[in-house]
PDB file of C-alpha atoms in Angstrom:
ATOM      1  CA  MET R   1     258.269 275.788  -5.273  1.00 83.00           C
ATOM      2  CA  ILE R   2     254.935 277.053  -4.278  1.00 88.00           C
ATOM      3  CA  GLU R   3     252.947 279.085  -6.781  1.00 94.00           C
ATOM      4  CA  ARG R   4     250.596 282.029  -6.225  1.00 95.00           C
ATOM      5  CA  ASP R   5     247.231 280.185  -6.598  1.00 95.00           C
ATOM      6  CA  ALA R   6     248.419 277.312  -4.327  1.00 96.00           C
ATOM      7  CA  LEU R   7     249.701 279.781  -1.788  1.00 96.00           C
ATOM      8  CA  THR R   8     246.329 281.632  -1.712  1.00 96.00           C
ATOM      9  CA  ALA R   9     244.463 278.380  -1.214  1.00 96.00           C
ATOM     10  CA  LEU R  10     246.870 277.189   1.494  1.00 95.00           C
ATOM     11  CA  SER R  11     246.905 280.526   3.289  1.00 95.00           C
ATOM     12  CA  GLU R  12     243.058 280.712   3.255  1.00 95.00           C
ATOM     13  CA  GLU R  13     242.733 277.220   4.615  1.00 95.00           C
ATOM     14  CA  SER R  14     245.322 278.021   7.364  1.00 92.00           C
ATOM     15  CA  ALA R  15     243.540 281.253   8.301  1.00 88.00           C
ATOM     16  CA  ARG R  16     240.251 279.376   8.689  1.00 90.00           C
ATOM     17  CA  ALA R  17     241.920 276.826  10.931  1.00 91.00           C
ATOM     18  CA  VAL R  18     243.483 279.299  13.333  1.00 86.00           C
ATOM     19  CA  THR R  19     241.258 279.446  16.381  1.00 85.00           C
ATOM     20  CA  ARG R  20     243.150 282.145  18.252  1.00 88.00           C
ATOM     21  CA  PRO R  21     245.440 284.828  16.981  1.00 88.00           C
ATOM     22  CA  VAL R  22     249.005 283.780  16.434  1.00 92.00           C
ATOM     23  CA  ALA R  23     250.139 287.410  16.775  1.00 94.00           C
ATOM     24  CA  PRO R  24     247.598 289.132  19.006  1.00 94.00           C
ATOM     25  CA  TRP R  25     249.466 292.383  18.698  1.00 95.00           C
ATOM     26  CA  LEU R  26     248.698 292.451  14.810  1.00 94.00           C
ATOM     27  CA  PRO R  27     245.067 291.699  14.113  1.00 91.00           C
ATOM     28  CA  ARG R  28     244.615 290.580  10.562  1.00 87.00           C
ATOM     29  CA  ASP R  29     242.378 293.423   9.622  1.00 89.00           C
ATOM     30  CA  GLU R  30     244.873 295.958  10.963  1.00 92.00           C
ATOM     31  CA  ALA R  31     247.911 294.527   9.183  1.00 94.00           C
ATOM     32  CA  PRO R  32     249.231 296.392   6.182  1.00 96.00           C
ATOM     33  CA  GLU R  33     248.287 294.962   2.890  1.00 96.00           C
ATOM     34  CA  LEU R  34     250.709 292.804   0.965  1.00 98.00           C
ATOM     35  CA  ARG R  35     251.069 292.906  -2.788  1.00 98.00           C
ATOM     36  CA  TRP R  36     252.150 290.312  -5.301  1.00 98.00           C
ATOM     37  CA  LYS R  37     255.213 290.956  -7.488  1.00 97.00           C
ATOM     38  CA  ASP R  38     252.951 292.312 -10.252  1.00 97.00           C
ATOM     39  CA  GLY R  39     251.577 295.020  -7.894  1.00 97.00           C
ATOM     40  CA  SER R  40     248.134 293.526  -7.402  1.00 98.00           C
ATOM     41  CA  GLU R  41     246.777 293.028  -3.872  1.00 97.00           C
ATOM     42  CA  ALA R  42     247.523 289.785  -2.130  1.00 98.00           C
ATOM     43  CA  PRO R  43     244.879 288.276   0.182  1.00 97.00           C
ATOM     44  CA  ARG R  44     245.254 289.202   3.890  1.00 94.00           C
ATOM     45  CA  SER R  45     245.550 285.539   4.689  1.00 95.00           C
ATOM     46  CA  ILE R  46     249.010 285.558   3.300  1.00 97.00           C
ATOM     47  CA  GLY R  47     250.154 287.706   6.246  1.00 96.00           C
ATOM     48  CA  THR R  48     248.443 285.415   8.668  1.00 95.00           C
ATOM     49  CA  TYR R  49     250.100 282.396   6.961  1.00 96.00           C
ATOM     50  CA  LEU R  50     253.530 284.009   7.344  1.00 97.00           C
ATOM     51  CA  LEU R  51     252.846 284.430  11.096  1.00 97.00           C
ATOM     52  CA  VAL R  52     251.530 280.871  11.428  1.00 96.00           C
ATOM     53  CA  CYS R  53     254.568 279.365   9.670  1.00 96.00           C
ATOM     54  CA  GLN R  54     257.108 281.386  11.649  1.00 97.00           C
ATOM     55  CA  SER R  55     255.448 280.861  15.031  1.00 95.00           C
ATOM     56  CA  HIS R  56     256.595 277.268  15.062  1.00 93.00           C
ATOM     57  CA  CYS R  57     260.262 278.218  14.851  1.00 93.00           C
ATOM     58  CA  GLY R  58     262.630 278.783  17.725  1.00 87.00           C
ATOM     59  CA  GLY R  59     265.757 280.777  18.109  1.00 85.00           C
ATOM     60  CA  LEU R  60     266.918 282.582  14.966  1.00 91.00           C
ATOM     61  CA  ASP R  61     265.465 280.075  12.512  1.00 94.00           C
ATOM     62  CA  VAL R  62     263.209 281.185   9.737  1.00 95.00           C
ATOM     63  CA  ASP R  63     260.560 278.774   8.568  1.00 97.00           C
ATOM     64  CA  PRO R  64     261.652 277.435   5.155  1.00 96.00           C
ATOM     65  CA  ARG R  65     258.230 278.360   3.717  1.00 96.00           C
ATOM     66  CA  VAL R  66     258.839 282.093   4.541  1.00 97.00           C
ATOM     67  CA  PRO R  67     261.394 282.765   1.718  1.00 96.00           C
ATOM     68  CA  GLU R  68     259.192 280.707  -0.732  1.00 96.00           C
ATOM     69  CA  ILE R  69     256.314 282.997   0.019  1.00 97.00           C
ATOM     70  CA  ALA R  70     258.431 286.159   0.043  1.00 97.00           C
ATOM     71  CA  ARG R  71     259.680 285.457  -3.516  1.00 97.00           C
ATOM     72  CA  LEU R  72     256.050 285.911  -4.751  1.00 98.00           C
ATOM     73  CA  LEU R  73     255.530 289.166  -2.990  1.00 98.00           C
ATOM     74  CA  ASP R  74     256.492 292.829  -3.737  1.00 98.00           C
ATOM     75  CA  GLU R  75     259.593 293.662  -1.598  1.00 96.00           C
ATOM     76  CA  ALA R  76     258.339 297.121  -0.589  1.00 97.00           C
ATOM     77  CA  SER R  77     254.982 295.876   0.659  1.00 97.00           C
ATOM     78  CA  LEU R  78     256.633 293.021   2.451  1.00 97.00           C
ATOM     79  CA  ALA R  79     259.247 295.359   4.156  1.00 96.00           C
ATOM     80  CA  HIS R  80     256.425 297.678   5.238  1.00 96.00           C
ATOM     81  CA  TRP R  81     254.351 294.750   6.529  1.00 97.00           C
ATOM     82  CA  ALA R  82     257.345 293.421   8.558  1.00 96.00           C
ATOM     83  CA  ALA R  83     258.148 296.855   9.976  1.00 94.00           C
ATOM     84  CA  VAL R  84     254.562 297.298  11.201  1.00 95.00           C
ATOM     85  CA  MET R  85     254.502 293.822  12.605  1.00 97.00           C
ATOM     86  CA  ILE R  86     257.676 294.252  14.648  1.00 96.00           C
ATOM     87  CA  GLU R  87     256.739 297.806  15.802  1.00 96.00           C
ATOM     88  CA  ARG R  88     253.376 296.538  17.013  1.00 96.00           C
ATOM     89  CA  TRP R  89     255.047 293.647  18.886  1.00 97.00           C
ATOM     90  CA  ILE R  90     257.400 296.124  20.585  1.00 97.00           C
ATOM     91  CA  ASP R  91     254.571 298.579  21.340  1.00 96.00           C
ATOM     92  CA  ALA R  92     252.506 295.673  22.850  1.00 96.00           C
ATOM     93  CA  GLY R  93     255.349 294.975  25.264  1.00 95.00           C
ATOM     94  CA  ALA R  94     257.540 292.529  23.249  1.00 95.00           C
ATOM     95  CA  ASP R  95     256.069 289.442  24.783  1.00 94.00           C
ATOM     96  CA  THR R  96     258.942 286.959  25.214  1.00 91.00           C
ATOM     97  CA  ARG R  97     256.627 284.078  24.221  1.00 91.00           C
ATOM     98  CA  HIS R  98     256.857 285.468  20.679  1.00 94.00           C
ATOM     99  CA  PRO R  99     260.578 286.027  19.944  1.00 93.00           C
ATOM    100  CA  TRP R 100     260.039 284.146  16.595  1.00 95.00           C
ATOM    101  CA  CYS R 101     258.911 287.417  15.156  1.00 96.00           C
ATOM    102  CA  LEU R 102     262.412 288.932  15.399  1.00 96.00           C
ATOM    103  CA  PRO R 103     264.087 286.785  12.597  1.00 96.00           C
ATOM    104  CA  LEU R 104     260.862 287.113  10.577  1.00 97.00           C
ATOM    105  CA  ALA R 105     261.007 290.945  10.761  1.00 96.00           C
ATOM    106  CA  VAL R 106     264.642 290.994   9.766  1.00 95.00           C
ATOM    107  CA  MET R 107     264.342 288.506   6.992  1.00 95.00           C
ATOM    108  CA  LEU R 108     261.237 290.253   5.480  1.00 96.00           C
ATOM    109  CA  GLY R 109     261.969 293.851   6.498  1.00 94.00           C
ATOM    110  CA  GLY R 110     265.636 293.926   5.798  1.00 91.00           C
ATOM    111  CA  ASP R 111     267.351 297.206   6.667  1.00 90.00           C
ATOM    112  CA  ARG R 112     264.000 298.800   7.396  1.00 90.00           C
ATOM    113  CA  ALA R 113     263.698 296.737  10.563  1.00 90.00           C
ATOM    114  CA  VAL R 114     267.050 297.732  11.957  1.00 92.00           C
ATOM    115  CA  PRO R 115     266.305 301.251  13.325  1.00 92.00           C
ATOM    116  CA  VAL R 116     263.128 300.022  15.039  1.00 91.00           C
ATOM    117  CA  LEU R 117     265.103 297.055  16.588  1.00 94.00           C
ATOM    118  CA  LYS R 118     268.089 299.211  17.591  1.00 93.00           C
ATOM    119  CA  ASP R 119     265.888 301.639  19.624  1.00 93.00           C
ATOM    120  CA  ALA R 120     264.153 298.721  21.306  1.00 95.00           C
ATOM    121  CA  ILE R 121     267.527 296.939  22.059  1.00 95.00           C
ATOM    122  CA  ALA R 122     268.717 300.126  23.876  1.00 94.00           C
ATOM    123  CA  GLN R 123     265.515 300.300  25.919  1.00 94.00           C
ATOM    124  CA  TRP R 124     265.462 296.514  26.723  1.00 95.00           C
ATOM    125  CA  HIS R 125     269.121 296.711  27.859  1.00 91.00           C
ATOM    126  CA  ARG R 126     268.348 299.678  30.130  1.00 92.00           C
ATOM    127  CA  SER R 127     265.257 297.891  31.630  1.00 92.00           C
ATOM    128  CA  SER R 128     267.020 294.581  32.252  1.00 90.00           C
ATOM    129  CA  ARG R 129     265.597 292.759  29.371  1.00 95.00           C
ATOM    130  CA  ARG R 130     269.059 291.799  28.216  1.00 93.00           C
ATOM    131  CA  ALA R 131     268.202 288.338  26.854  1.00 93.00           C
ATOM    132  CA  LEU R 132     265.617 289.841  24.594  1.00 94.00           C
ATOM    133  CA  ALA R 133     268.125 292.553  23.543  1.00 95.00           C
ATOM    134  CA  THR R 134     270.651 289.791  22.720  1.00 94.00           C
ATOM    135  CA  GLN R 135     268.141 287.945  20.617  1.00 94.00           C
ATOM    136  CA  ALA R 136     267.342 291.118  18.639  1.00 95.00           C
ATOM    137  CA  LEU R 137     271.041 291.867  18.101  1.00 93.00           C
ATOM    138  CA  GLN R 138     271.610 288.274  16.859  1.00 93.00           C
ATOM    139  CA  ALA R 139     268.623 288.670  14.491  1.00 93.00           C
ATOM    140  CA  ILE R 140     270.009 291.965  13.120  1.00 93.00           C
ATOM    141  CA  ALA R 141     273.445 290.392  12.624  1.00 92.00           C
ATOM    142  CA  LEU R 142     271.789 287.908  10.199  1.00 86.00           C
ATOM    143  CA  LEU R 143     271.317 290.753   7.712  1.00 83.00           C
ATOM    144  CA  GLY R 144     275.023 291.400   7.350  1.00 75.00           C
ATOM    145  CA  SER R 145     274.322 294.798   5.687  1.00 70.00           C
ATOM    146  CA  ASP R 146     275.948 298.146   6.326  1.00 69.00           C
ATOM    147  CA  VAL R 147     272.841 299.420   8.172  1.00 68.00           C
ATOM    148  CA  ALA R 148     272.897 296.323  10.397  1.00 57.00           C
TER     149      ALA R 148
END
C-alpha cells in the first residue's frame, strides 16, 4: 500500500512528466482542492495523478492505483473533486476520447455523481449519443446504491 509521502513524491514526478493536459477540460489550477484524511490540504498534483492513472484504462475499469490513492484522501473533498471533474467534462462536450472519466467519477464521487450523469444521459440519448449514454449508465450501475 502506498503511503502519503510516497504518493506525494510520485504525483509530483508524474505531474512534471506530463507534457500535455490529460484532462484539458479540468486545468490543474482550476480543479478543486483535495484534502488528506486528517483535513490538511493535499498537493494539486494528486488530482493530476488520479487523472493520469485512470486515463490508461478502457471500458469501465478503474486503475488499481485509484482506490489506493482514495483511501488516503478525505471522502468529501474527493467526491467534490470528482463531481467537478465530470461536470466540466460534460460541459466541454463530453469528448468520447475520454470516457475513462466516467468510472473515475462514479468511483470517487459516489452518489454525488449520479444526478449529474442522469441529466447528461437523458440529453445524450435525445441527441443520438446513445453509446455514451450507455457507458454512463453502466458506470452508474457499478455503484449499486439506492440513488444509482
